[in-house]
Structures are given as C-alpha cells and as structure tokens.
XYZ file of C-alpha atoms in Angstrom:
172
model
C 1.843 -66.955 -44.965
C -0.339 -66.892 -41.985
C 0.881 -66.716 -38.438
C -1.213 -67.435 -35.445
C -0.299 -64.872 -32.864
C -1.851 -64.864 -29.488
C -2.158 -61.440 -28.003
C -1.396 -61.212 -24.345
C -3.611 -58.733 -22.612
C -1.762 -55.872 -21.007
C -2.008 -56.035 -17.282
C -3.074 -52.738 -15.834
C -0.654 -51.198 -13.438
C -1.773 -50.788 -9.930
C -3.410 -47.371 -9.848
C -4.941 -46.058 -6.701
C -7.969 -43.993 -7.594
C -9.616 -42.038 -4.816
C -13.392 -42.110 -4.736
C -15.008 -38.886 -5.910
C -16.558 -38.390 -2.452
C -13.081 -38.222 -0.945
C -11.915 -35.688 -3.519
C -14.980 -33.511 -3.137
C -14.655 -33.524 0.641
C -11.518 -31.381 0.310
C -12.960 -28.908 -2.185
C -14.816 -25.832 -0.988
C -18.516 -26.537 -0.771
C -20.156 -23.197 0.007
C -19.746 -19.685 -1.337
C -18.152 -18.668 1.974
C -15.624 -21.520 1.732
C -14.801 -20.606 -1.868
C -14.251 -16.949 -0.894
C -12.115 -18.015 2.083
C -10.004 -20.201 -0.218
C -9.574 -17.296 -2.650
C -8.502 -15.012 0.206
C -5.933 -17.575 1.319
C -4.524 -17.832 -2.210
C -4.250 -14.038 -2.418
C -2.618 -13.928 1.010
C -0.014 -16.516 -0.015
C 0.699 -14.744 -3.290
C 0.994 -11.189 -2.004
C 2.212 -11.526 1.567
C 5.583 -12.895 0.599
C 6.086 -10.503 -2.318
C 4.632 -7.152 -1.265
C 3.493 -7.707 2.298
C 0.470 -5.486 2.772
C 1.999 -2.333 1.367
C 0.267 -2.986 -1.960
C -3.212 -1.388 -1.720
C -4.703 -3.526 -4.497
C -3.530 -6.784 -2.919
C -4.989 -5.656 0.388
C -8.315 -4.724 -1.212
C -8.473 -8.076 -3.038
C -7.741 -10.000 0.155
C -10.363 -8.095 2.149
C -12.978 -8.330 -0.585
C -12.730 -12.118 -0.532
C -12.727 -12.185 3.272
C -15.649 -9.805 3.896
C -17.554 -9.481 0.631
C -19.913 -12.395 1.173
C -21.449 -11.301 4.461
C -25.064 -10.177 4.623
C -24.395 -8.048 7.715
C -21.653 -5.603 8.649
C -18.459 -7.166 9.919
C -15.553 -5.113 11.264
C -12.156 -6.777 11.015
C -8.538 -5.936 11.626
C -5.403 -7.124 9.887
C -2.738 -7.353 12.580
C 0.702 -6.768 11.054
C 4.294 -6.981 12.241
C 6.857 -4.203 11.750
C 7.528 -5.427 8.181
C 3.777 -5.359 7.439
C 3.547 -9.130 7.257
C 0.193 -10.504 8.375
C 0.256 -11.899 11.898
C -3.474 -12.484 12.062
C -6.711 -11.505 10.371
C -9.387 -11.105 12.992
C -13.101 -10.456 12.578
C -13.889 -8.551 15.761
C -17.403 -7.152 15.546
C -20.590 -8.351 13.861
C -23.500 -6.004 13.343
C -26.698 -5.667 11.402
C -27.304 -4.974 7.715
C -26.226 -1.347 8.063
C -24.160 -0.934 11.244
C -21.698 -2.606 13.585
C -20.641 -1.380 17.021
C -16.856 -1.098 17.309
C -15.111 -0.848 20.679
C -11.577 0.626 20.727
C -10.738 -1.278 23.932
C -11.304 -4.626 22.178
C -9.215 -3.523 19.197
C -6.343 -2.556 21.516
C -6.608 -5.939 23.280
C -6.392 -7.767 19.932
C -3.350 -5.700 18.902
C -1.533 -6.361 22.175
C -2.376 -10.078 22.130
C -0.202 -10.626 19.035
C 2.212 -7.729 19.606
C 1.218 -6.082 16.319
C 3.180 -3.041 15.141
C 0.621 -1.905 12.562
C -2.976 -2.526 11.567
C -5.323 -2.242 8.642
C -8.997 -1.926 9.515
C -11.735 -3.205 7.264
C -15.451 -3.549 7.244
C -18.042 -4.381 4.658
C -21.132 -2.539 3.516
C -23.641 -5.286 2.627
C -25.583 -2.747 0.533
C -22.642 -2.682 -1.878
C -22.191 1.096 -1.425
C -18.522 1.541 -0.523
C -18.529 5.240 0.290
C -17.303 5.730 3.903
C -19.941 7.197 6.194
C -19.328 9.914 8.769
C -19.587 7.203 11.445
C -16.858 5.223 9.614
C -14.608 8.290 9.659
C -15.263 8.982 13.362
C -14.532 5.430 14.533
C -11.378 5.302 12.432
C -10.132 8.463 14.144
C -11.025 7.096 17.600
C -9.136 3.881 16.846
C -6.128 5.821 15.553
C -6.128 7.930 18.722
C -6.226 4.812 20.915
C -3.493 2.983 19.015
C -1.099 5.922 18.790
C -0.800 5.733 22.582
C 0.784 2.280 22.256
C 2.875 3.113 19.152
C 0.820 1.105 16.667
C 0.450 2.526 13.145
C -2.884 2.536 11.371
C -2.000 1.979 7.718
C -5.474 1.988 6.214
C -9.179 1.358 6.624
C -10.806 -0.412 3.696
C -14.558 -0.326 3.146
C -15.611 -3.394 1.168
C -18.568 -3.002 -1.168
C -18.976 -3.328 -4.928
C -15.670 -1.461 -5.297
C -13.449 -1.344 -2.186
C -12.503 2.124 -0.903
C -9.220 2.878 0.872
C -9.105 5.646 3.477
C -5.360 6.005 2.819
C -5.834 6.464 -0.929
C -8.544 9.054 -0.267
C -6.404 10.968 2.227
C -8.825 10.234 5.068
C -6.253 8.945 7.565
C-alpha cells in the first residue's frame, strides 16, 4: 500500500544572528587588551574573595597589568581600609631600565581617593625581577612619606619573569 505524503518544510524560527564583525568588535584585539581583560577577570575573582591580602592574587593581577610594557611603569594599587581596590593607577612611565618616581605625586594620588593602604608595583622589562638598590630606596622614601598621613604600605611587587614581593622577602 502506497501513500503519497507531502512533506511540509519546517519553517525556521526567527533567529537573530549577529554579524561576525560585531562580535569581534567586543573581543580584545591586541596583546595589551588581552592582558587588560585578564587582569580584570583576576580582579573580579580575587577582590571579592580575598581582597588584596592574597600575595599570589596580587602578583597575578599586577603581572597582567604591567607585564606587557616595553618600558618601566610604576603603578600604585589604592586600597580602602578593608584592602579592597579603590583604583589602580599607573603613575610614572620611564625608559627600558628606569622610571623616575616622585613621592609628592604618590601622596596626591592617595589623598585623591582617600586610600587607607597601598601596594606599589613596577615592571622590569628585562624580565629580571630582582629588586635593585634604587627600588629599595624609593620604596623606603614612599613609606616615609605615607606614614605621615597614616597610609599603610602593604607591599611593592616587581613584575618580571617571576614577580617578587618586597613583603614576602622581608624588605618592607
């Protein structure tokens, strides 16, 4: 017995497909944008859970923020009394092996957001993370300036191939 059955084509549902150009416009395009996105993901993950009391989370965040620069950049993480990030600020830009850091400008940045604590960071574009004598001297000068306004210096991270923490090394 043969039956003639007519198949009715299935009507596609209305699906809105975004053009690939639109999708790609929101994705990071450069290495710097990719690193910035990674730093933001780390910040969201760790800030709420550990604040910046977790040295590894802090090193990860700063590595993604500063690791891609080809010149020295000195930055400060401005924290509230619970060590939550108020602002990450890149303050000074130098050459391939040095950056001038001015305590007055650091104090101004701290006061601008009413920070209670800070973590300093800078990169070594050479990849060598060992703190120099100049790094140790400027850290002490900054500590001396900030103690006058009751702001705690929690750490200074040098970003290179392997980030180095002044606090973990007993250099603060």
